[in-house]
PDB file of C-alpha atoms in Angstrom:
ATOM      1  CA  MET Q  26       0.047  -0.033   0.062  1.00 64.00           C
ATOM      2  CA  GLY Q  27       1.555   3.339  -1.090  1.00 74.00           C
ATOM      3  CA  LYS Q  28       1.376   6.750   0.650  1.00 77.00           C
ATOM      4  CA  GLU Q  29      -1.311   8.068  -1.757  1.00 79.00           C
ATOM      5  CA  GLU Q  30      -3.459   5.057  -0.709  1.00 77.00           C
ATOM      6  CA  VAL Q  31      -2.809   5.574   3.066  1.00 80.00           C
ATOM      7  CA  PHE Q  32      -3.344   9.400   2.700  1.00 81.00           C
ATOM      8  CA  GLU Q  33      -6.734   8.615   0.534  1.00 81.00           C
ATOM      9  CA  ILE Q  34      -7.779   6.330   3.547  1.00 77.00           C
ATOM     10  CA  LEU Q  35      -7.277   8.819   5.997  1.00 85.00           C
ATOM     11  CA  LEU Q  36      -8.909  11.629   4.147  1.00 85.00           C
ATOM     12  CA  ASP Q  37     -12.120   9.519   3.408  1.00 77.00           C
ATOM     13  CA  ALA Q  38     -12.111   8.428   7.034  1.00 78.00           C
ATOM     14  CA  LEU Q  39     -11.889  11.797   8.363  1.00 85.00           C
ATOM     15  CA  LYS Q  40     -14.285  13.449   5.963  1.00 80.00           C
ATOM     16  CA  ASP Q  41     -17.004  10.919   6.581  1.00 73.00           C
ATOM     17  CA  SER Q  42     -16.530  11.122  10.473  1.00 76.00           C
ATOM     18  CA  LEU Q  43     -16.936  15.013  10.319  1.00 82.00           C
ATOM     19  CA  ILE Q  44     -20.104  14.802   8.500  1.00 75.00           C
ATOM     20  CA  VAL Q  45     -21.394  12.268  11.169  1.00 66.00           C
ATOM     21  CA  PHE Q  46     -20.161  14.577  13.772  1.00 79.00           C
ATOM     22  CA  ALA Q  47     -22.089  17.767  12.469  1.00 79.00           C
ATOM     23  CA  ILE Q  48     -25.463  15.585  11.913  1.00 68.00           C
ATOM     24  CA  VAL Q  49     -25.152  13.838  15.357  1.00 68.00           C
ATOM     25  CA  LEU Q  50     -24.259  17.227  17.217  1.00 78.00           C
ATOM     26  CA  LEU Q  51     -27.524  18.915  15.765  1.00 78.00           C
ATOM     27  CA  LEU Q  52     -29.879  15.815  16.523  1.00 67.00           C
ATOM     28  CA  HIS Q  53     -28.604  15.553  20.002  1.00 69.00           C
ATOM     29  CA  ILE Q  54     -28.792  19.266  20.683  1.00 77.00           C
ATOM     30  CA  ILE Q  55     -32.444  18.771  19.687  1.00 72.00           C
ATOM     31  CA  PHE Q  56     -33.303  15.518  21.394  1.00 62.00           C
ATOM     32  CA  SER Q  57     -31.715  16.984  24.950  1.00 69.00           C
ATOM     33  CA  LEU Q  58     -34.492  19.599  25.042  1.00 70.00           C
ATOM     34  CA  PHE Q  59     -37.001  16.647  25.533  1.00 63.00           C
ATOM     35  CA  GLU Q  60     -35.199  13.978  27.700  1.00 58.00           C
ATOM     36  CA  ASN Q  61     -36.552  15.182  30.942  1.00 58.00           C
ATOM     37  CA  LYS Q  62     -40.209  15.887  29.798  1.00 60.00           C
ATOM     38  CA  LEU Q  63     -40.330  12.310  28.224  1.00 58.00           C
ATOM     39  CA  SER Q  64     -39.412  10.538  31.514  1.00 55.00           C
ATOM     40  CA  GLY Q  65     -41.958  12.433  33.341  1.00 57.00           C
ATOM     41  CA  ARG Q  66     -44.589  11.577  30.861  1.00 59.00           C
ATOM     42  CA  LEU Q  67     -43.723   7.835  31.282  1.00 57.00           C
ATOM     43  CA  LYS Q  68     -43.953   7.845  34.811  1.00 55.00           C
ATOM     44  CA  ASP Q  69     -47.210   9.501  34.886  1.00 53.00           C
ATOM     45  CA  ASN Q  70     -49.198   7.298  32.399  1.00 52.00           C
ATOM     46  CA  HIS Q  71     -48.559   3.745  33.406  1.00 55.00           C
ATOM     47  CA  LYS Q  72     -51.640   2.463  31.940  1.00 61.00           C
ATOM     48  CA  ILE Q  73     -50.105   2.657  28.460  1.00 69.00           C
ATOM     49  CA  ASN Q  74     -46.489   2.805  29.320  1.00 73.00           C
ATOM     50  CA  PRO Q  75     -45.351  -0.202  27.014  1.00 83.00           C
ATOM     51  CA  LEU Q  76     -46.632   1.871  24.155  1.00 84.00           C
ATOM     52  CA  LEU Q  77     -45.092   5.173  25.537  1.00 81.00           C
ATOM     53  CA  GLY Q  78     -41.907   3.223  26.520  1.00 81.00           C
ATOM     54  CA  SER Q  79     -41.697   2.126  22.905  1.00 85.00           C
ATOM     55  CA  LEU Q  80     -42.151   5.486  21.600  1.00 81.00           C
ATOM     56  CA  PHE Q  81     -39.842   7.342  23.829  1.00 77.00           C
ATOM     57  CA  GLY Q  82     -37.180   4.630  23.569  1.00 78.00           C
ATOM     58  CA  LEU Q  83     -36.636   5.766  20.070  1.00 79.00           C
ATOM     59  CA  VAL Q  84     -35.003   9.074  21.007  1.00 72.00           C
ATOM     60  CA  PRO Q  85     -31.358   8.648  20.694  1.00 65.00           C
ATOM     61  CA  GLU Q  86     -30.610  10.214  23.977  1.00 59.00           C
ATOM     62  CA  CYS Q  87     -28.329   7.761  26.093  1.00 55.00           C
ATOM     63  CA  GLY Q  88     -29.775   8.669  29.367  1.00 59.00           C
ATOM     64  CA  PHE Q  89     -33.218   7.484  28.573  1.00 69.00           C
ATOM     65  CA  SER Q  90     -32.749   3.872  29.128  1.00 77.00           C
ATOM     66  CA  ILE Q  91     -30.954   4.580  32.246  1.00 72.00           C
ATOM     67  CA  ILE Q  92     -34.068   6.507  33.561  1.00 73.00           C
ATOM     68  CA  GLY Q  93     -36.188   3.583  32.459  1.00 78.00           C
ATOM     69  CA  SER Q  94     -34.409   1.046  34.438  1.00 81.00           C
ATOM     70  CA  ASP Q  95     -34.481   3.175  37.467  1.00 74.00           C
ATOM     71  CA  LEU Q  96     -38.405   3.898  37.122  1.00 75.00           C
ATOM     72  CA  TYR Q  97     -38.612  -0.159  36.816  1.00 83.00           C
ATOM     73  CA  ILE Q  98     -36.478  -0.938  39.974  1.00 81.00           C
ATOM     74  CA  LYS Q  99     -38.564   1.745  41.850  1.00 71.00           C
ATOM     75  CA  GLU Q 100     -41.715  -0.106  40.627  1.00 76.00           C
ATOM     76  CA  HIS Q 101     -43.024   2.893  38.654  1.00 73.00           C
ATOM     77  CA  ILE Q 102     -43.221   0.943  35.464  1.00 80.00           C
ATOM     78  CA  THR Q 103     -43.924  -2.593  34.600  1.00 84.00           C
ATOM     79  CA  MET Q 104     -41.266  -5.069  33.175  1.00 89.00           C
ATOM     80  CA  GLY Q 105     -42.848  -5.029  29.882  1.00 90.00           C
ATOM     81  CA  THR Q 106     -42.430  -1.428  29.678  1.00 89.00           C
ATOM     82  CA  LEU Q 107     -38.801  -1.529  30.373  1.00 90.00           C
ATOM     83  CA  VAL Q 108     -38.619  -4.318  27.791  1.00 93.00           C
ATOM     84  CA  ALA Q 109     -40.341  -2.103  25.199  1.00 92.00           C
ATOM     85  CA  ILE Q 110     -37.635   0.705  26.121  1.00 90.00           C
ATOM     86  CA  PHE Q 111     -34.564  -1.566  25.785  1.00 91.00           C
ATOM     87  CA  LEU Q 112     -35.989  -2.953  22.395  1.00 92.00           C
ATOM     88  CA  SER Q 113     -36.797   0.452  21.005  1.00 89.00           C
ATOM     89  CA  CYS Q 114     -33.693   2.134  22.269  1.00 82.00           C
ATOM     90  CA  SER Q 115     -31.849   3.296  18.946  1.00 68.00           C
ATOM     91  CA  ASP Q 116     -28.989   5.143  20.428  1.00 64.00           C
ATOM     92  CA  GLU Q 117     -26.603   6.145  17.762  1.00 71.00           C
ATOM     93  CA  ALA Q 118     -28.256   4.124  14.965  1.00 79.00           C
ATOM     94  CA  ILE Q 119     -30.720   6.917  13.755  1.00 80.00           C
ATOM     95  CA  PRO Q 120     -28.260   9.855  13.431  1.00 80.00           C
ATOM     96  CA  LEU Q 121     -25.735   7.669  11.843  1.00 82.00           C
ATOM     97  CA  LEU Q 122     -27.971   6.219   9.238  1.00 87.00           C
ATOM     98  CA  ILE Q 123     -28.996   9.929   8.517  1.00 83.00           C
ATOM     99  CA  ALA Q 124     -25.447  10.945   8.225  1.00 79.00           C
ATOM    100  CA  SER Q 125     -24.827   8.101   5.768  1.00 76.00           C
ATOM    101  CA  HIS Q 126     -25.788  10.218   2.916  1.00 69.00           C
ATOM    102  CA  ASN Q 127     -26.659   7.184   0.653  1.00 75.00           C
ATOM    103  CA  GLU Q 128     -29.376   4.884   0.183  1.00 80.00           C
ATOM    104  CA  LYS Q 129     -28.937   3.394   3.849  1.00 83.00           C
ATOM    105  CA  SER Q 130     -30.547   6.832   4.974  1.00 84.00           C
ATOM    106  CA  LEU Q 131     -33.857   5.463   4.100  1.00 86.00           C
ATOM    107  CA  TYR Q 132     -33.314   2.533   6.538  1.00 89.00           C
ATOM    108  CA  ALA Q 133     -33.736   5.134   9.491  1.00 88.00           C
ATOM    109  CA  LEU Q 134     -37.226   5.049   8.927  1.00 88.00           C
ATOM    110  CA  ILE Q 135     -37.725   1.487   8.452  1.00 91.00           C
ATOM    111  CA  LEU Q 136     -35.494   0.978  11.540  1.00 90.00           C
ATOM    112  CA  VAL Q 137     -37.728   3.247  13.762  1.00 89.00           C
ATOM    113  CA  GLY Q 138     -41.043   1.754  12.749  1.00 92.00           C
ATOM    114  CA  THR Q 139     -39.727  -1.827  13.254  1.00 93.00           C
ATOM    115  CA  LYS Q 140     -38.264  -1.144  16.741  1.00 92.00           C
ATOM    116  CA  PHE Q 141     -41.371   0.792  17.933  1.00 92.00           C
ATOM    117  CA  VAL Q 142     -43.779  -2.080  16.902  1.00 94.00           C
ATOM    118  CA  VAL Q 143     -41.411  -4.805  18.151  1.00 94.00           C
ATOM    119  CA  GLY Q 144     -40.911  -2.993  21.558  1.00 92.00           C
ATOM    120  CA  PHE Q 145     -44.476  -2.298  22.415  1.00 90.00           C
ATOM    121  CA  LEU Q 146     -45.778  -5.719  20.893  1.00 94.00           C
ATOM    122  CA  ILE Q 147     -43.085  -7.626  23.087  1.00 94.00           C
ATOM    123  CA  GLY Q 148     -43.709  -5.352  26.035  1.00 92.00           C
ATOM    124  CA  TYR Q 149     -47.497  -5.932  26.136  1.00 90.00           C
ATOM    125  CA  LEU Q 150     -46.891  -9.698  25.892  1.00 92.00           C
ATOM    126  CA  VAL Q 151     -44.287  -9.727  28.583  1.00 91.00           C
ATOM    127  CA  ASP Q 152     -46.930  -7.744  30.953  1.00 86.00           C
ATOM    128  CA  LEU Q 153     -49.726 -10.164  30.023  1.00 86.00           C
ATOM    129  CA  VAL Q 154     -47.795 -13.141  31.093  1.00 85.00           C
ATOM    130  CA  TYR Q 155     -46.261 -11.458  34.117  1.00 77.00           C
ATOM    131  CA  ARG Q 156     -49.741 -10.190  35.461  1.00 67.00           C
ATOM    132  CA  LYS Q 157     -51.033 -13.474  35.219  1.00 51.00           C
ATOM    133  CA  ARG Q 158     -48.370 -14.754  38.031  1.00 47.00           C
ATOM    134  CA  LYS Q 159     -48.343 -11.662  40.036  1.00 49.00           C
ATOM    135  CA  GLU Q 160     -50.039  -8.259  39.996  1.00 47.00           C
ATOM    136  CA  ILE Q 161     -47.592  -5.503  39.715  1.00 46.00           C
ATOM    137  CA  ASP Q 162     -47.646  -2.870  42.567  1.00 45.00           C
ATOM    138  CA  LEU Q 163     -47.450   0.594  40.919  1.00 45.00           C
ATOM    139  CA  HIS Q 164     -46.669   2.583  43.952  1.00 45.00           C
ATOM    140  CA  LEU Q 165     -46.077   6.177  42.875  1.00 42.00           C
ATOM    141  CA  HIS Q 166     -45.355   7.617  46.333  1.00 42.00           C
ATOM    142  CA  ASN Q 167     -42.925   7.326  49.218  1.00 43.00           C
ATOM    143  CA  CYS Q 168     -40.267   5.834  47.155  1.00 47.00           C
ATOM    144  CA  LYS Q 169     -36.635   5.414  48.371  1.00 46.00           C
ATOM    145  CA  HIS Q 170     -33.719   7.394  46.598  1.00 46.00           C
ATOM    146  CA  GLU Q 171     -36.610   9.512  44.732  1.00 49.00           C
ATOM    147  CA  ASP Q 172     -33.851  12.468  44.495  1.00 47.00           C
ATOM    148  CA  GLU Q 173     -31.017  10.426  42.925  1.00 51.00           C
ATOM    149  CA  ILE Q 174     -29.423  12.166  40.041  1.00 46.00           C
ATOM    150  CA  HIS Q 175     -28.970   9.928  37.261  1.00 49.00           C
ATOM    151  CA  THR Q 176     -25.596   9.943  35.281  1.00 50.00           C
ATOM    152  CA  GLY Q 177     -25.338   9.376  31.502  1.00 50.00           C
ATOM    153  CA  CYS Q 178     -22.840   7.791  29.298  1.00 49.00           C
ATOM    154  CA  CYS Q 179     -20.579  10.824  29.512  1.00 52.00           C
ATOM    155  CA  HIS Q 180     -20.818  11.338  33.026  1.00 50.00           C
ATOM    156  CA  HIS Q 181     -23.412  14.167  32.682  1.00 52.00           C
ATOM    157  CA  LYS Q 182     -26.201  14.608  35.137  1.00 53.00           C
ATOM    158  CA  ILE Q 183     -29.578  13.499  33.459  1.00 51.00           C
ATOM    159  CA  ASP Q 184     -32.166  15.058  35.557  1.00 51.00           C
ATOM    160  CA  ASP Q 185     -30.490  17.549  37.617  1.00 51.00           C
ATOM    161  CA  GLU Q 186     -32.630  20.676  37.811  1.00 54.00           C
ATOM    162  CA  LYS Q 187     -29.839  22.651  39.058  1.00 56.00           C
ATOM    163  CA  GLU Q 188     -27.535  21.919  35.993  1.00 59.00           C
ATOM    164  CA  SER Q 189     -27.011  24.764  33.510  1.00 68.00           C
ATOM    165  CA  LYS Q 190     -28.851  25.052  30.287  1.00 65.00           C
ATOM    166  CA  VAL Q 191     -25.254  25.363  28.738  1.00 70.00           C
ATOM    167  CA  ASP Q 192     -24.132  22.236  30.366  1.00 67.00           C
ATOM    168  CA  LYS Q 193     -27.386  20.386  29.580  1.00 66.00           C
ATOM    169  CA  TYR Q 194     -28.326  21.600  26.031  1.00 68.00           C
ATOM    170  CA  LEU Q 195     -24.854  22.281  24.417  1.00 78.00           C
ATOM    171  CA  LEU Q 196     -21.768  20.855  26.369  1.00 79.00           C
ATOM    172  CA  HIS Q 197     -23.176  17.480  26.977  1.00 76.00           C
ATOM    173  CA  PRO Q 198     -24.485  17.081  23.236  1.00 77.00           C
ATOM    174  CA  LEU Q 199     -20.785  18.187  22.115  1.00 84.00           C
ATOM    175  CA  LYS Q 200     -19.071  15.921  24.404  1.00 81.00           C
ATOM    176  CA  HIS Q 201     -21.267  13.004  23.461  1.00 70.00           C
ATOM    177  CA  SER Q 202     -20.996  13.746  19.653  1.00 76.00           C
ATOM    178  CA  LEU Q 203     -17.313  14.131  19.872  1.00 84.00           C
ATOM    179  CA  LYS Q 204     -17.030  10.910  21.715  1.00 78.00           C
ATOM    180  CA  ILE Q 205     -19.090   9.501  18.668  1.00 69.00           C
ATOM    181  CA  PHE Q 206     -16.988  11.249  16.281  1.00 80.00           C
ATOM    182  CA  VAL Q 207     -13.883   9.311  17.633  1.00 82.00           C
ATOM    183  CA  TYR Q 208     -15.553   5.943  17.525  1.00 73.00           C
ATOM    184  CA  VAL Q 209     -16.773   6.348  13.875  1.00 70.00           C
ATOM    185  CA  LEU Q 210     -13.299   7.848  12.840  1.00 81.00           C
ATOM    186  CA  ILE Q 211     -11.513   4.621  14.382  1.00 82.00           C
ATOM    187  CA  ILE Q 212     -13.988   2.364  12.750  1.00 71.00           C
ATOM    188  CA  ASN Q 213     -13.760   4.014   9.338  1.00 72.00           C
ATOM    189  CA  LEU Q 214      -9.919   3.819   9.746  1.00 82.00           C
ATOM    190  CA  ILE Q 215      -9.661   0.217  10.863  1.00 79.00           C
ATOM    191  CA  PHE Q 216     -11.914  -1.014   7.734  1.00 71.00           C
ATOM    192  CA  GLY Q 217     -10.263   1.307   5.520  1.00 74.00           C
ATOM    193  CA  PHE Q 218      -6.985  -0.243   6.076  1.00 80.00           C
ATOM    194  CA  LEU Q 219      -8.303  -3.752   6.461  1.00 72.00           C
ATOM    195  CA  ILE Q 220      -9.783  -3.367   2.967  1.00 67.00           C
ATOM    196  CA  GLY Q 221      -6.529  -1.930   1.683  1.00 71.00           C
ATOM    197  CA  PHE Q 222      -4.370  -4.662   3.175  1.00 77.00           C
ATOM    198  CA  ILE Q 223      -6.565  -7.712   2.893  1.00 71.00           C
ATOM    199  CA  GLY Q 224      -8.467  -6.720  -0.139  1.00 66.00           C
ATOM    200  CA  GLU Q 225     -12.109  -6.240  -0.771  1.00 58.00           C
ATOM    201  CA  ASP Q 226     -12.439  -9.915  -2.218  1.00 66.00           C
ATOM    202  CA  ASN Q 227     -11.110 -11.601   0.724  1.00 69.00           C
ATOM    203  CA  ILE Q 228     -13.179  -9.568   3.181  1.00 59.00           C
ATOM    204  CA  SER Q 229     -16.355 -10.367   1.134  1.00 57.00           C
ATOM    205  CA  ASN Q 230     -15.687 -14.175   1.010  1.00 68.00           C
ATOM    206  CA  PHE Q 231     -15.398 -14.299   4.747  1.00 69.00           C
ATOM    207  CA  ILE Q 232     -18.447 -12.274   5.360  1.00 64.00           C
ATOM    208  CA  GLU Q 233     -20.251 -14.590   2.978  1.00 66.00           C
ATOM    209  CA  SER Q 234     -19.017 -17.823   4.496  1.00 77.00           C
ATOM    210  CA  ASN Q 235     -20.344 -16.509   8.041  1.00 82.00           C
ATOM    211  CA  LYS Q 236     -23.396 -14.750   6.849  1.00 84.00           C
ATOM    212  CA  TYR Q 237     -25.829 -17.284   8.647  1.00 89.00           C
ATOM    213  CA  LEU Q 238     -24.171 -16.422  12.043  1.00 89.00           C
ATOM    214  CA  SER Q 239     -24.139 -12.521  11.419  1.00 89.00           C
ATOM    215  CA  PRO Q 240     -27.748 -12.053  13.389  1.00 92.00           C
ATOM    216  CA  LEU Q 241     -25.951 -13.799  16.380  1.00 92.00           C
ATOM    217  CA  PHE Q 242     -22.569 -12.042  15.990  1.00 89.00           C
ATOM    218  CA  SER Q 243     -24.490  -8.800  15.799  1.00 89.00           C
ATOM    219  CA  CYS Q 244     -26.653  -9.664  19.048  1.00 91.00           C
ATOM    220  CA  LEU Q 245     -23.448 -10.329  20.925  1.00 88.00           C
ATOM    221  CA  ILE Q 246     -22.075  -7.078  19.939  1.00 86.00           C
ATOM    222  CA  GLY Q 247     -25.427  -5.453  20.680  1.00 85.00           C
ATOM    223  CA  LEU Q 248     -25.081  -6.650  24.583  1.00 86.00           C
ATOM    224  CA  ILE Q 249     -21.998  -4.485  24.945  1.00 78.00           C
ATOM    225  CA  PRO Q 250     -23.313  -1.911  27.289  1.00 71.00           C
ATOM    226  CA  ASN Q 251     -21.742   1.091  25.354  1.00 66.00           C
ATOM    227  CA  CYS Q 252     -22.636   3.534  22.429  1.00 67.00           C
ATOM    228  CA  ALA Q 253     -19.815   2.290  20.737  1.00 70.00           C
ATOM    229  CA  SER Q 254     -21.469  -1.117  20.051  1.00 78.00           C
ATOM    230  CA  SER Q 255     -24.152   0.509  18.172  1.00 81.00           C
ATOM    231  CA  VAL Q 256     -21.815   2.620  16.293  1.00 80.00           C
ATOM    232  CA  ILE Q 257     -19.875  -0.605  15.022  1.00 82.00           C
ATOM    233  CA  ILE Q 258     -23.182  -2.346  14.132  1.00 86.00           C
ATOM    234  CA  THR Q 259     -24.494   0.476  12.338  1.00 87.00           C
ATOM    235  CA  GLU Q 260     -21.178   1.079  10.409  1.00 84.00           C
ATOM    236  CA  LEU Q 261     -20.931  -2.385   9.499  1.00 86.00           C
ATOM    237  CA  PHE Q 262     -24.535  -2.127   7.950  1.00 89.00           C
ATOM    238  CA  ILE Q 263     -23.698   1.358   6.101  1.00 87.00           C
ATOM    239  CA  MET Q 264     -20.554  -0.466   4.705  1.00 82.00           C
ATOM    240  CA  ASN Q 265     -22.532  -3.334   3.479  1.00 84.00           C
ATOM    241  CA  ASN Q 266     -20.726  -5.707   5.572  1.00 84.00           C
ATOM    242  CA  ILE Q 267     -23.927  -7.251   7.167  1.00 89.00           C
ATOM    243  CA  SER Q 268     -27.621  -7.314   6.171  1.00 91.00           C
ATOM    244  CA  PHE Q 269     -30.454  -5.176   7.730  1.00 93.00           C
ATOM    245  CA  GLY Q 270     -31.679  -8.330   9.513  1.00 93.00           C
ATOM    246  CA  ALA Q 271     -28.323  -8.755  11.157  1.00 92.00           C
ATOM    247  CA  CYS Q 272     -28.170  -5.020  12.005  1.00 92.00           C
ATOM    248  CA  LEU Q 273     -31.578  -5.279  13.319  1.00 93.00           C
ATOM    249  CA  SER Q 274     -30.842  -7.823  15.599  1.00 94.00           C
ATOM    250  CA  GLY Q 275     -27.844  -5.971  17.241  1.00 91.00           C
ATOM    251  CA  LEU Q 276     -29.820  -2.909  17.441  1.00 92.00           C
ATOM    252  CA  LEU Q 277     -32.733  -4.203  19.183  1.00 93.00           C
ATOM    253  CA  VAL Q 278     -30.894  -6.100  21.962  1.00 91.00           C
ATOM    254  CA  ASN Q 279     -28.598  -2.760  22.277  1.00 87.00           C
ATOM    255  CA  SER Q 280     -29.892  -0.842  25.230  1.00 82.00           C
ATOM    256  CA  GLY Q 281     -26.808   1.386  26.044  1.00 72.00           C
ATOM    257  CA  LEU Q 282     -25.932   2.000  29.668  1.00 71.00           C
ATOM    258  CA  GLY Q 283     -29.558   1.149  30.843  1.00 78.00           C
ATOM    259  CA  LEU Q 284     -28.653  -2.604  31.131  1.00 81.00           C
ATOM    260  CA  ILE Q 285     -25.574  -1.728  33.380  1.00 78.00           C
ATOM    261  CA  TYR Q 286     -27.805   0.335  35.572  1.00 77.00           C
ATOM    262  CA  LEU Q 287     -30.146  -2.388  35.693  1.00 84.00           C
ATOM    263  CA  ILE Q 288     -27.608  -5.166  36.576  1.00 83.00           C
ATOM    264  CA  LYS Q 289     -25.892  -2.926  39.232  1.00 80.00           C
ATOM    265  CA  ASN Q 290     -29.060  -1.810  41.052  1.00 78.00           C
ATOM    266  CA  ASN Q 291     -31.878  -4.492  40.401  1.00 78.00           C
ATOM    267  CA  LYS Q 292     -32.476  -6.321  43.690  1.00 71.00           C
ATOM    268  CA  LYS Q 293     -35.227  -8.398  42.172  1.00 74.00           C
ATOM    269  CA  LYS Q 294     -34.854 -11.656  40.259  1.00 79.00           C
ATOM    270  CA  THR Q 295     -35.887 -10.197  37.066  1.00 84.00           C
ATOM    271  CA  THR Q 296     -32.700  -8.934  35.300  1.00 88.00           C
ATOM    272  CA  ILE Q 297     -31.820 -12.396  33.706  1.00 90.00           C
ATOM    273  CA  PRO Q 298     -35.704 -12.901  32.454  1.00 92.00           C
ATOM    274  CA  ILE Q 299     -35.486  -9.425  31.074  1.00 92.00           C
ATOM    275  CA  LEU Q 300     -32.034  -9.789  29.252  1.00 92.00           C
ATOM    276  CA  LEU Q 301     -33.100 -13.234  27.795  1.00 94.00           C
ATOM    277  CA  ILE Q 302     -36.459 -11.815  26.641  1.00 94.00           C
ATOM    278  CA  CYS Q 303     -34.612  -8.838  24.872  1.00 94.00           C
ATOM    279  CA  PHE Q 304     -31.832 -11.157  23.468  1.00 95.00           C
ATOM    280  CA  LEU Q 305     -34.075 -14.213  22.088  1.00 95.00           C
ATOM    281  CA  SER Q 306     -36.526 -11.613  20.763  1.00 95.00           C
ATOM    282  CA  SER Q 307     -33.811  -9.669  18.860  1.00 95.00           C
ATOM    283  CA  LEU Q 308     -32.312 -12.979  17.542  1.00 95.00           C
ATOM    284  CA  ILE Q 309     -35.282 -14.422  16.298  1.00 96.00           C
ATOM    285  CA  ILE Q 310     -36.807 -11.160  14.819  1.00 95.00           C
ATOM    286  CA  GLY Q 311     -33.318 -10.714  13.074  1.00 94.00           C
ATOM    287  CA  TYR Q 312     -33.353 -14.188  11.536  1.00 96.00           C
ATOM    288  CA  ALA Q 313     -36.937 -13.805  10.452  1.00 95.00           C
ATOM    289  CA  VAL Q 314     -35.904 -10.605   8.675  1.00 94.00           C
ATOM    290  CA  CYS Q 315     -32.947 -12.128   7.083  1.00 93.00           C
ATOM    291  CA  LEU Q 316     -34.834 -15.184   5.941  1.00 93.00           C
ATOM    292  CA  ILE Q 317     -37.530 -12.851   4.407  1.00 91.00           C
ATOM    293  CA  PHE Q 318     -35.185 -10.512   2.597  1.00 88.00           C
ATOM    294  CA  GLY Q 319     -31.698 -12.247   2.703  1.00 84.00           C
ATOM    295  CA  PHE Q 320     -28.456 -12.611   4.693  1.00 81.00           C
TER     296      PHE Q 320
END
């Protein structure tokens, strides 16, 4: 590989990553205006929570899955509602797809619609089954740790009323977008040099020989509780390395830092069932899409 090829790879990776950074920053500034209001709505409308959870989970703000986990632990929402939030969480996928500036941009709408439908259907089903065994006590008063401040992926305070507007609506979106920019740049560089050194044909042959396991691999990546996992899955799809079905598997099971918060703080014996429900649902739906539309 010559110097010109190396320079071209670096330039292309930087250019594509800067485009992503600009769009992600704009979207996160917009979404940060609604994060606290959405969590309040979810808490106050528990009768239709699986539907609302699936709807609000679509907002690509990293703190919402954490808030959902906390509301579930405090018994403000049902297990099905938390499952709906986890399955519908899109994290960085939507901004990255929109920023892809190619035909993959159209998949942002397909992804949003699919995750919304899957989220509330699985959520309602979980609540239907769970309520047959035990009525859920939705106590909305006298809860412990009600004044706890949640911390997001960039260590910002999600629902601190004392936080300045500059920090909440500008500095955090900027910090988070820079973090995503670094992830995307690294991924673009890695795949750029891999393609350059190994060759497109060899990479295509490897993916082709393992395509039937791609939804499983994607699900395992999606379980990583970090926004980098959704970036990796989405970038693989944008670069045509995995199918939409495989991409969907990983993005359905990906719930950001909400998973870590649940594992750390949930004292009930429901964490493993929640994880299994999300994982198996994501895997089954991903394979179903692959069987219909191809691997």
